[in-house]
mmCIF file of C-alpha atoms and ligand atoms in Angstrom:
data_model
loop_
_atom_site.group_PDB
_atom_site.id
_atom_site.type_symbol
_atom_site.label_atom_id
_atom_site.label_comp_id
_atom_site.label_asym_id
_atom_site.label_seq_id
_atom_site.Cartn_x
_atom_site.Cartn_y
_atom_site.Cartn_z
ATOM 1 C CA MET O 1353 1.314 7.127 -26.034
ATOM 2 C CA PRO O 1354 -1.913 7.529 -24.034
ATOM 3 C CA ASP O 1355 -3.217 11.088 -23.994
ATOM 4 C CA PHE O 1356 -2.831 12.492 -20.480
ATOM 5 C CA GLN O 1357 -5.624 15.065 -20.774
ATOM 6 C CA GLU O 1358 -8.054 12.422 -22.078
ATOM 7 C CA ASP O 1359 -7.273 10.262 -19.069
ATOM 8 C CA VAL O 1360 -7.758 13.221 -16.702
ATOM 9 C CA ASN O 1361 -11.158 13.919 -18.298
ATOM 10 C CA LEU O 1362 -12.185 10.274 -18.049
ATOM 11 C CA MET O 1363 -11.287 10.098 -14.343
ATOM 12 C CA GLN O 1364 -12.990 13.419 -13.588
ATOM 13 C CA ASN O 1365 -16.141 12.248 -15.307
ATOM 14 C CA LEU O 1366 -16.159 8.948 -13.390
ATOM 15 C CA ILE O 1367 -15.724 10.766 -10.089
ATOM 16 C CA ASP O 1368 -18.432 13.314 -10.912
ATOM 17 C CA THR O 1369 -20.962 10.620 -11.790
ATOM 18 C CA HIS O 1370 -20.442 8.259 -8.814
ATOM 19 C CA ASP O 1371 -20.922 8.732 -5.102
ATOM 20 C CA ARG O 1372 -19.938 5.478 -3.409
ATOM 21 C CA ILE O 1373 -16.326 5.390 -4.493
ATOM 22 C CA VAL O 1374 -13.752 3.008 -3.044
ATOM 23 C CA PHE O 1375 -10.033 3.259 -3.749
ATOM 24 C CA PHE O 1376 -7.877 0.136 -3.731
ATOM 25 C CA GLY O 1377 -4.153 0.876 -3.910
ATOM 26 C CA GLY O 1378 -0.720 -0.696 -3.893
ATOM 27 C CA ALA O 1379 2.928 0.266 -3.772
ATOM 28 C CA GLY O 1380 2.672 2.347 -6.981
ATOM 29 C CA VAL O 1381 0.597 4.934 -5.097
ATOM 30 C CA SER O 1382 3.650 5.833 -3.002
ATOM 31 C CA THR O 1383 6.491 5.673 -5.559
ATOM 32 C CA GLU O 1384 6.027 9.388 -6.313
ATOM 33 C CA SER O 1385 6.629 9.988 -2.596
ATOM 34 C CA GLY O 1386 10.030 8.324 -2.981
ATOM 35 C CA ILE O 1387 9.139 4.854 -1.657
ATOM 36 C CA PRO O 1388 10.220 2.109 -4.073
ATOM 37 C CA ASP O 1389 7.638 -0.482 -5.102
ATOM 38 C CA PHE O 1390 8.529 -4.161 -5.516
ATOM 39 C CA ARG O 1391 8.064 -5.011 -9.174
ATOM 40 C CA SER O 1392 8.842 -1.897 -11.276
ATOM 41 C CA LYS O 1393 12.251 -1.890 -12.985
ATOM 42 C CA ASP O 1394 13.696 0.300 -10.214
ATOM 43 C CA GLY O 1395 11.651 -1.522 -7.562
ATOM 44 C CA LEU O 1396 13.128 -3.526 -4.702
ATOM 45 C CA TYR O 1397 12.964 -6.844 -6.581
ATOM 46 C CA ASN O 1398 15.373 -5.574 -9.194
ATOM 47 C CA GLN O 1399 17.977 -4.342 -6.723
ATOM 48 C CA LYS O 1400 20.767 -6.632 -5.649
ATOM 49 C CA TYR O 1401 20.692 -8.083 -2.148
ATOM 50 C CA LYS O 1402 22.266 -11.104 -0.542
ATOM 51 C CA TYR O 1403 18.774 -12.614 -0.350
ATOM 52 C CA ASP O 1404 15.873 -11.635 -2.565
ATOM 53 C CA PRO O 1405 13.370 -9.288 -0.898
ATOM 54 C CA GLU O 1406 10.498 -11.769 -1.018
ATOM 55 C CA THR O 1407 12.638 -14.129 1.095
ATOM 56 C CA ILE O 1408 13.710 -11.419 3.530
ATOM 57 C CA ILE O 1409 10.233 -10.169 4.304
ATOM 58 C CA SER O 1410 8.870 -13.579 5.161
ATOM 59 C CA PHE O 1411 7.996 -14.658 8.682
ATOM 60 C CA HIS O 1412 10.369 -17.595 8.510
ATOM 61 C CA PHE O 1413 13.276 -15.276 7.638
ATOM 62 C CA PHE O 1414 12.278 -12.839 10.379
ATOM 63 C CA GLU O 1415 12.357 -15.640 12.950
ATOM 64 C CA THR O 1416 15.581 -17.224 11.709
ATOM 65 C CA TYR O 1417 17.716 -14.296 10.535
ATOM 66 C CA THR O 1418 16.242 -11.468 12.599
ATOM 67 C CA LYS O 1419 19.323 -9.261 12.279
ATOM 68 C CA ASP O 1420 19.437 -9.526 8.462
ATOM 69 C CA PHE O 1421 15.696 -8.888 8.365
ATOM 70 C CA TYR O 1422 16.083 -5.700 10.367
ATOM 71 C CA GLU O 1423 19.036 -4.461 8.311
ATOM 72 C CA PHE O 1424 16.881 -4.614 5.175
ATOM 73 C CA TYR O 1425 13.708 -3.451 6.889
ATOM 74 C CA LYS O 1426 15.246 -0.360 8.494
ATOM 75 C CA ASP O 1427 17.076 0.610 5.333
ATOM 76 C CA ARG O 1428 14.339 -0.013 2.767
ATOM 77 C CA MET O 1429 10.946 -0.117 4.450
ATOM 78 C CA LEU O 1430 11.019 1.939 7.637
ATOM 79 C CA LEU O 1431 10.920 5.209 5.691
ATOM 80 C CA LEU O 1432 9.527 7.773 8.105
ATOM 81 C CA ASP O 1433 10.453 11.031 6.381
ATOM 82 C CA LYS O 1434 8.324 10.494 3.241
ATOM 83 C CA LYS O 1435 5.397 12.781 2.473
ATOM 84 C CA PRO O 1436 1.996 12.207 0.796
ATOM 85 C CA ASN O 1437 1.803 12.948 -2.950
ATOM 86 C CA GLY O 1438 -1.024 14.200 -5.183
ATOM 87 C CA ALA O 1439 -2.862 10.869 -5.025
ATOM 88 C CA HIS O 1440 -2.962 10.696 -1.208
ATOM 89 C CA LEU O 1441 -3.960 14.369 -0.960
ATOM 90 C CA PHE O 1442 -6.766 14.190 -3.533
ATOM 91 C CA LEU O 1443 -8.240 11.045 -1.933
ATOM 92 C CA SER O 1444 -8.332 12.756 1.437
ATOM 93 C CA LYS O 1445 -10.337 15.639 -0.086
ATOM 94 C CA LEU O 1446 -12.638 13.186 -1.846
ATOM 95 C CA GLU O 1447 -13.397 11.464 1.465
ATOM 96 C CA LYS O 1448 -14.199 14.803 3.133
ATOM 97 C CA SER O 1449 -16.647 15.576 0.301
ATOM 98 C CA GLY O 1450 -18.519 12.359 1.173
ATOM 99 C CA LYS O 1451 -17.998 10.624 -2.178
ATOM 100 C CA LEU O 1452 -15.108 8.373 -1.178
ATOM 101 C CA LYS O 1453 -16.231 5.750 1.332
ATOM 102 C CA ALA O 1454 -12.966 3.905 1.970
ATOM 103 C CA ILE O 1455 -9.364 3.387 1.013
ATOM 104 C CA VAL O 1456 -8.220 -0.221 0.965
ATOM 105 C CA THR O 1457 -4.441 -0.305 0.767
ATOM 106 C CA GLN O 1458 -1.699 -2.897 0.500
ATOM 107 C CA ASN O 1459 0.776 -0.233 1.596
ATOM 108 C CA ILE O 1460 2.332 -0.121 5.011
ATOM 109 C CA ASP O 1461 3.677 3.434 4.883
ATOM 110 C CA GLY O 1462 0.812 5.329 6.572
ATOM 111 C CA LEU O 1463 0.813 8.086 3.929
ATOM 112 C CA HIS O 1464 -2.976 8.088 3.482
ATOM 113 C CA GLN O 1465 -3.443 8.860 7.171
ATOM 114 C CA MET O 1466 -0.722 11.502 6.985
ATOM 115 C CA ALA O 1467 -2.719 13.113 4.154
ATOM 116 C CA GLY O 1468 -5.788 13.203 6.435
ATOM 117 C CA SER O 1469 -7.782 10.167 5.286
ATOM 118 C CA LYS O 1470 -9.833 8.475 8.010
ATOM 119 C CA ASN O 1471 -11.332 5.231 6.730
ATOM 120 C CA VAL O 1472 -8.098 3.527 5.677
ATOM 121 C CA ILE O 1473 -8.149 -0.274 5.663
ATOM 122 C CA GLU O 1474 -4.561 -1.511 5.820
ATOM 123 C CA LEU O 1475 -4.465 -5.060 4.501
ATOM 124 C CA HIS O 1476 -0.766 -5.558 5.217
ATOM 125 C CA GLY O 1477 -0.394 -3.565 8.434
ATOM 126 C CA SER O 1478 1.777 -0.533 9.106
ATOM 127 C CA ILE O 1479 5.389 0.381 9.819
ATOM 128 C CA HIS O 1480 4.016 2.819 12.415
ATOM 129 C CA ARG O 1481 2.790 0.035 14.707
ATOM 130 C CA ASN O 1482 5.177 -2.427 16.349
ATOM 131 C CA TYR O 1483 4.635 -4.891 19.172
ATOM 132 C CA CYS O 1484 6.795 -6.796 21.619
ATOM 133 C CA MET O 1485 6.414 -10.470 20.771
ATOM 134 C CA ASP O 1486 6.514 -11.412 24.475
ATOM 135 C CA CYS O 1487 4.409 -8.857 26.343
ATOM 136 C CA GLY O 1488 2.597 -7.064 23.511
ATOM 137 C CA ALA O 1489 3.858 -3.568 24.435
ATOM 138 C CA PHE O 1490 3.389 -1.036 21.623
ATOM 139 C CA TYR O 1491 6.191 0.947 19.957
ATOM 140 C CA ASP O 1492 5.976 3.543 17.190
ATOM 141 C CA GLY O 1493 8.074 3.870 14.036
ATOM 142 C CA ASN O 1494 10.472 6.381 15.578
ATOM 143 C CA PHE O 1495 11.313 4.010 18.402
ATOM 144 C CA MET O 1496 12.229 1.375 15.810
ATOM 145 C CA LYS O 1497 14.310 3.810 13.751
ATOM 146 C CA ASN O 1498 16.167 5.145 16.796
ATOM 147 C CA SER O 1499 16.845 1.839 18.552
ATOM 148 C CA LYS O 1500 20.615 1.488 18.916
ATOM 149 C CA ASP O 1501 20.556 -2.288 18.535
ATOM 150 C CA ILE O 1502 19.858 -3.509 15.013
ATOM 151 C CA ILE O 1503 17.145 -5.726 16.504
ATOM 152 C CA PRO O 1504 14.786 -3.516 18.548
ATOM 153 C CA HIS O 1505 14.018 -4.928 21.994
ATOM 154 C CA CYS O 1506 11.174 -4.175 24.392
ATOM 155 C CA GLN O 1507 11.975 -1.651 27.133
ATOM 156 C CA LYS O 1508 9.638 -3.456 29.538
ATOM 157 C CA CYS O 1509 10.593 -7.108 29.153
ATOM 158 C CA GLY O 1510 13.501 -7.327 26.704
ATOM 159 C CA GLY O 1511 11.476 -9.286 24.119
ATOM 160 C CA VAL O 1512 12.012 -8.861 20.382
ATOM 161 C CA ILE O 1513 9.743 -6.277 18.777
ATOM 162 C CA LYS O 1514 7.996 -7.178 15.522
ATOM 163 C CA PRO O 1515 6.553 -4.678 13.064
ATOM 164 C CA ASP O 1516 2.765 -4.996 12.692
ATOM 165 C CA VAL O 1517 3.354 -5.773 9.035
ATOM 166 C CA VAL O 1518 1.997 -8.900 7.387
ATOM 167 C CA LEU O 1519 5.060 -10.842 6.267
ATOM 168 C CA TYR O 1520 4.985 -13.533 3.586
ATOM 169 C CA GLY O 1521 3.810 -16.709 5.290
ATOM 170 C CA GLU O 1522 1.568 -14.792 7.697
ATOM 171 C CA ALA O 1523 -2.201 -14.612 7.377
ATOM 172 C CA LEU O 1524 -4.127 -11.396 6.901
ATOM 173 C CA ASP O 1525 -6.358 -10.304 9.762
ATOM 174 C CA ASN O 1526 -9.901 -11.612 9.216
ATOM 175 C CA GLY O 1527 -11.572 -8.503 10.576
ATOM 176 C CA VAL O 1528 -9.572 -6.361 8.157
ATOM 177 C CA ILE O 1529 -10.456 -8.643 5.223
ATOM 178 C CA ASP O 1530 -14.167 -8.468 6.113
ATOM 179 C CA LYS O 1531 -14.081 -4.674 6.249
ATOM 180 C CA ALA O 1532 -12.316 -4.430 2.880
ATOM 181 C CA ILE O 1533 -14.783 -6.804 1.227
ATOM 182 C CA TYR O 1534 -17.745 -4.966 2.741
ATOM 183 C CA GLU O 1535 -16.566 -1.616 1.371
ATOM 184 C CA ILE O 1536 -15.691 -2.955 -2.095
ATOM 185 C CA ARG O 1537 -19.023 -4.785 -2.347
ATOM 186 C CA ASN O 1538 -20.930 -1.594 -1.581
ATOM 187 C CA ALA O 1539 -19.016 0.624 -3.994
ATOM 188 C CA ASP O 1540 -20.434 1.975 -7.253
ATOM 189 C CA LEU O 1541 -16.975 2.967 -8.569
ATOM 190 C CA LEU O 1542 -13.816 1.034 -7.705
ATOM 191 C CA ILE O 1543 -10.528 2.765 -8.497
ATOM 192 C CA VAL O 1544 -7.590 0.346 -8.407
ATOM 193 C CA ALA O 1545 -4.180 2.006 -8.625
ATOM 194 C CA GLY O 1546 -0.482 1.249 -8.374
ATOM 195 C CA THR O 1547 -0.739 -2.467 -7.888
ATOM 196 C CA SER O 1548 0.440 -5.345 -10.050
ATOM 197 C CA LEU O 1549 -2.375 -7.419 -8.494
ATOM 198 C CA VAL O 1550 -0.190 -10.444 -7.912
ATOM 199 C CA VAL O 1551 -0.137 -10.569 -4.090
ATOM 200 C CA TYR O 1552 -2.975 -12.750 -2.787
ATOM 201 C CA PRO O 1553 -5.475 -12.655 -1.210
ATOM 202 C CA ALA O 1554 -5.488 -8.884 -1.740
ATOM 203 C CA ALA O 1555 -5.492 -9.265 -5.527
ATOM 204 C CA SER O 1556 -8.691 -11.327 -5.438
ATOM 205 C CA PHE O 1557 -10.641 -8.550 -3.704
ATOM 206 C CA ILE O 1558 -11.562 -6.882 -6.985
ATOM 207 C CA ASN O 1559 -13.575 -10.023 -7.803
ATOM 208 C CA VAL O 1560 -16.171 -9.111 -5.165
ATOM 209 C CA PHE O 1561 -16.845 -5.740 -6.797
ATOM 210 C CA CYS O 1562 -20.286 -5.715 -8.414
ATOM 211 C CA GLY O 1563 -20.830 -1.963 -8.813
ATOM 212 C CA ASP O 1564 -21.003 0.149 -11.931
ATOM 213 C CA LYS O 1565 -17.415 0.757 -13.095
ATOM 214 C CA LEU O 1566 -13.941 -0.543 -12.317
ATOM 215 C CA VAL O 1567 -10.976 1.576 -13.378
ATOM 216 C CA LEU O 1568 -7.357 0.485 -13.181
ATOM 217 C CA ILE O 1569 -4.519 3.017 -13.040
ATOM 218 C CA ASN O 1570 -0.980 1.703 -13.407
ATOM 219 C CA LYS O 1571 2.151 3.267 -14.822
ATOM 220 C CA ASP O 1572 2.898 0.129 -16.810
ATOM 221 C CA PRO O 1573 0.613 -2.348 -18.586
ATOM 222 C CA SER O 1574 -0.080 -5.459 -16.490
ATOM 223 C CA SER O 1575 -1.830 -8.791 -16.740
ATOM 224 C CA ALA O 1576 -4.742 -7.274 -14.811
ATOM 225 C CA ASP O 1577 -5.530 -4.693 -17.504
ATOM 226 C CA ASN O 1578 -8.335 -6.692 -19.091
ATOM 227 C CA ARG O 1579 -10.154 -7.040 -15.734
ATOM 228 C CA ALA O 1580 -11.244 -3.386 -15.759
ATOM 229 C CA ASP O 1581 -13.852 -1.297 -17.594
ATOM 230 C CA TYR O 1582 -11.173 1.356 -18.129
ATOM 231 C CA THR O 1583 -7.418 1.039 -17.952
ATOM 232 C CA ILE O 1584 -5.236 4.109 -17.564
ATOM 233 C CA HIS O 1585 -1.460 4.028 -17.939
ATOM 234 C CA GLN O 1586 -0.345 7.134 -16.069
ATOM 235 C CA LYS O 1587 1.401 7.985 -12.843
ATOM 236 C CA ALA O 1588 -1.232 8.045 -10.109
ATOM 237 C CA GLY O 1589 0.084 11.148 -8.312
ATOM 238 C CA GLU O 1590 0.322 13.230 -11.490
ATOM 239 C CA LEU O 1591 -3.145 12.158 -12.588
ATOM 240 C CA PHE O 1592 -4.899 12.740 -9.245
ATOM 241 C CA GLU O 1593 -3.225 16.112 -8.831
ATOM 242 C CA ARG O 1594 -5.222 17.335 -11.833
ATOM 243 C CA LEU O 1595 -8.631 16.242 -10.510
ATOM 244 C CA HIS O 1596 -11.033 18.298 -8.439
ATOM 245 C CA VAL O 1597 -13.692 17.374 -5.928
HETATM 246 P P1 LIG B 3034 4.057 -4.040 -6.919
HETATM 247 O O1 LIG B 3034 5.424 -3.530 -6.672
HETATM 248 O O2 LIG B 3034 3.863 -5.474 -7.217
HETATM 249 O O3 LIG B 3034 3.420 -3.246 -8.149
HETATM 250 C C1 LIG B 3034 3.426 -1.864 -8.224
HETATM 251 C C2 LIG B 3034 2.615 -1.452 -9.445
HETATM 252 O O4 LIG B 3034 2.483 -0.038 -9.413
HETATM 253 C C3 LIG B 3034 3.249 -1.808 -10.776
HETATM 254 O O5 LIG B 3034 2.250 -2.355 -11.592
HETATM 255 C C4 LIG B 3034 3.729 -0.466 -11.327
HETATM 256 O O6 LIG B 3034 3.592 -0.385 -12.735
HETATM 257 C C5 LIG B 3034 2.780 0.490 -10.681
HETATM 258 N N1 LIG B 3034 3.318 1.832 -10.417
HETATM 259 C C6 LIG B 3034 4.542 2.197 -9.964
HETATM 260 N N2 LIG B 3034 4.622 3.521 -9.812
HETATM 261 C C7 LIG B 3034 3.414 4.025 -10.187
HETATM 262 C C8 LIG B 3034 2.863 5.324 -10.246
HETATM 263 N N3 LIG B 3034 3.565 6.403 -9.917
HETATM 264 N N4 LIG B 3034 1.569 5.448 -10.645
HETATM 265 C C9 LIG B 3034 0.827 4.369 -11.026
HETATM 266 N N5 LIG B 3034 1.315 3.122 -10.984
HETATM 267 C C10 LIG B 3034 2.579 2.951 -10.569
HETATM 268 O O7 LIG B 3034 3.166 -3.557 -5.702
HETATM 269 P P2 LIG B 3034 1.883 -4.209 -5.004
HETATM 270 O O8 LIG B 3034 0.975 -4.783 -6.023
HETATM 271 O O9 LIG B 3034 1.351 -3.177 -4.083
HETATM 272 O O10 LIG B 3034 2.465 -5.426 -4.174
HETATM 273 C C11 LIG B 3034 3.603 -5.280 -3.405
HETATM 274 C C12 LIG B 3034 3.437 -5.593 -1.925
HETATM 275 O O11 LIG B 3034 4.507 -4.958 -1.248
HETATM 276 C C13 LIG B 3034 2.210 -5.041 -1.311
HETATM 277 O O12 LIG B 3034 1.607 -6.102 -0.697
HETATM 278 C C14 LIG B 3034 2.659 -4.017 -0.264
HETATM 279 O O13 LIG B 3034 2.256 -4.441 1.009
HETATM 280 C C15 LIG B 3034 4.139 -4.079 -0.229
HETATM 281 N N6 LIG B 3034 4.844 -2.775 -0.460
HETATM 282 C C16 LIG B 3034 4.422 -1.654 0.166
HETATM 283 C C17 LIG B 3034 5.074 -0.441 -0.053
HETATM 284 C C18 LIG B 3034 4.549 0.792 0.644
HETATM 285 O O14 LIG B 3034 3.972 0.691 1.714
HETATM 286 N N7 LIG B 3034 4.685 1.991 0.060
HETATM 287 C C19 LIG B 3034 6.165 -0.364 -0.906
HETATM 288 C C20 LIG B 3034 6.616 -1.551 -1.521
HETATM 289 C C21 LIG B 3034 5.924 -2.749 -1.293
HETATM 290 ZN ZN1 LIG B 3035 7.859 -6.757 26.112
#
């Protein structure tokens, strides 16, 4: 069993001795806020649905079975009442101190912004932004949650509204990729947390890191463990809660 206090000390020391820190996170950063990840044993992939989640959140499925998509999406992904945990809150303080330059996230939940972070690069979009596919009108998360029809329609033109979330089969935004790569390339410490590093191209971003130290924090061991200078098996929220700026 890894010693929690040793891991806290290691992280504190890394943060104290670096000043161009970039954080790269995945679904595991938000599980302690009550949002299930995909691949943990109680994650979405291990729950029983008519279709498997990877199929449902693909663009093809969205286009073809829009109602089924929205049933799953509203129930499992459009979670608007969740609050930031110790990881989100600490990272926001670290940015204010000047040491943390950017957060690159695969998450779509907006919890980093809710915690006060400013430079948040969202690789996979956000549940808080939604656009009419016909006229481009913008709608927020509450509009989606409160729409009486299962499929939310545009109030201006009646078109179908699509979440600004990158679905499987859709490409990531090039401008967003460039920003993420720029920040990671310029970092001296890269903290990767709560990601199984299997979703591409996001997972390949750690390859562009050429700074001093790479640390990986995941609850469970993963195939990515040997890619880091340090690997920590702890819950991100619990660990970050113990750190100070
Ligand atoms: P994943 O589900 O593949 O992996 C999550 C990883 O986090 C696992 O390795 C797990 O061991 C670890 N983990 C779980 N809880 C943790 C905790 N408390 N502390 C530390 N580690 C913890 O997630 P992924 O790699 O981010 O890929 C899934 C994709 O699904 C992403 O692209 C993301 O866009 C999307 N997603 C987003 C959310 C969200 O916005 N909160 C939730 C689920 C999935
Ligand atoms: Zn419209």
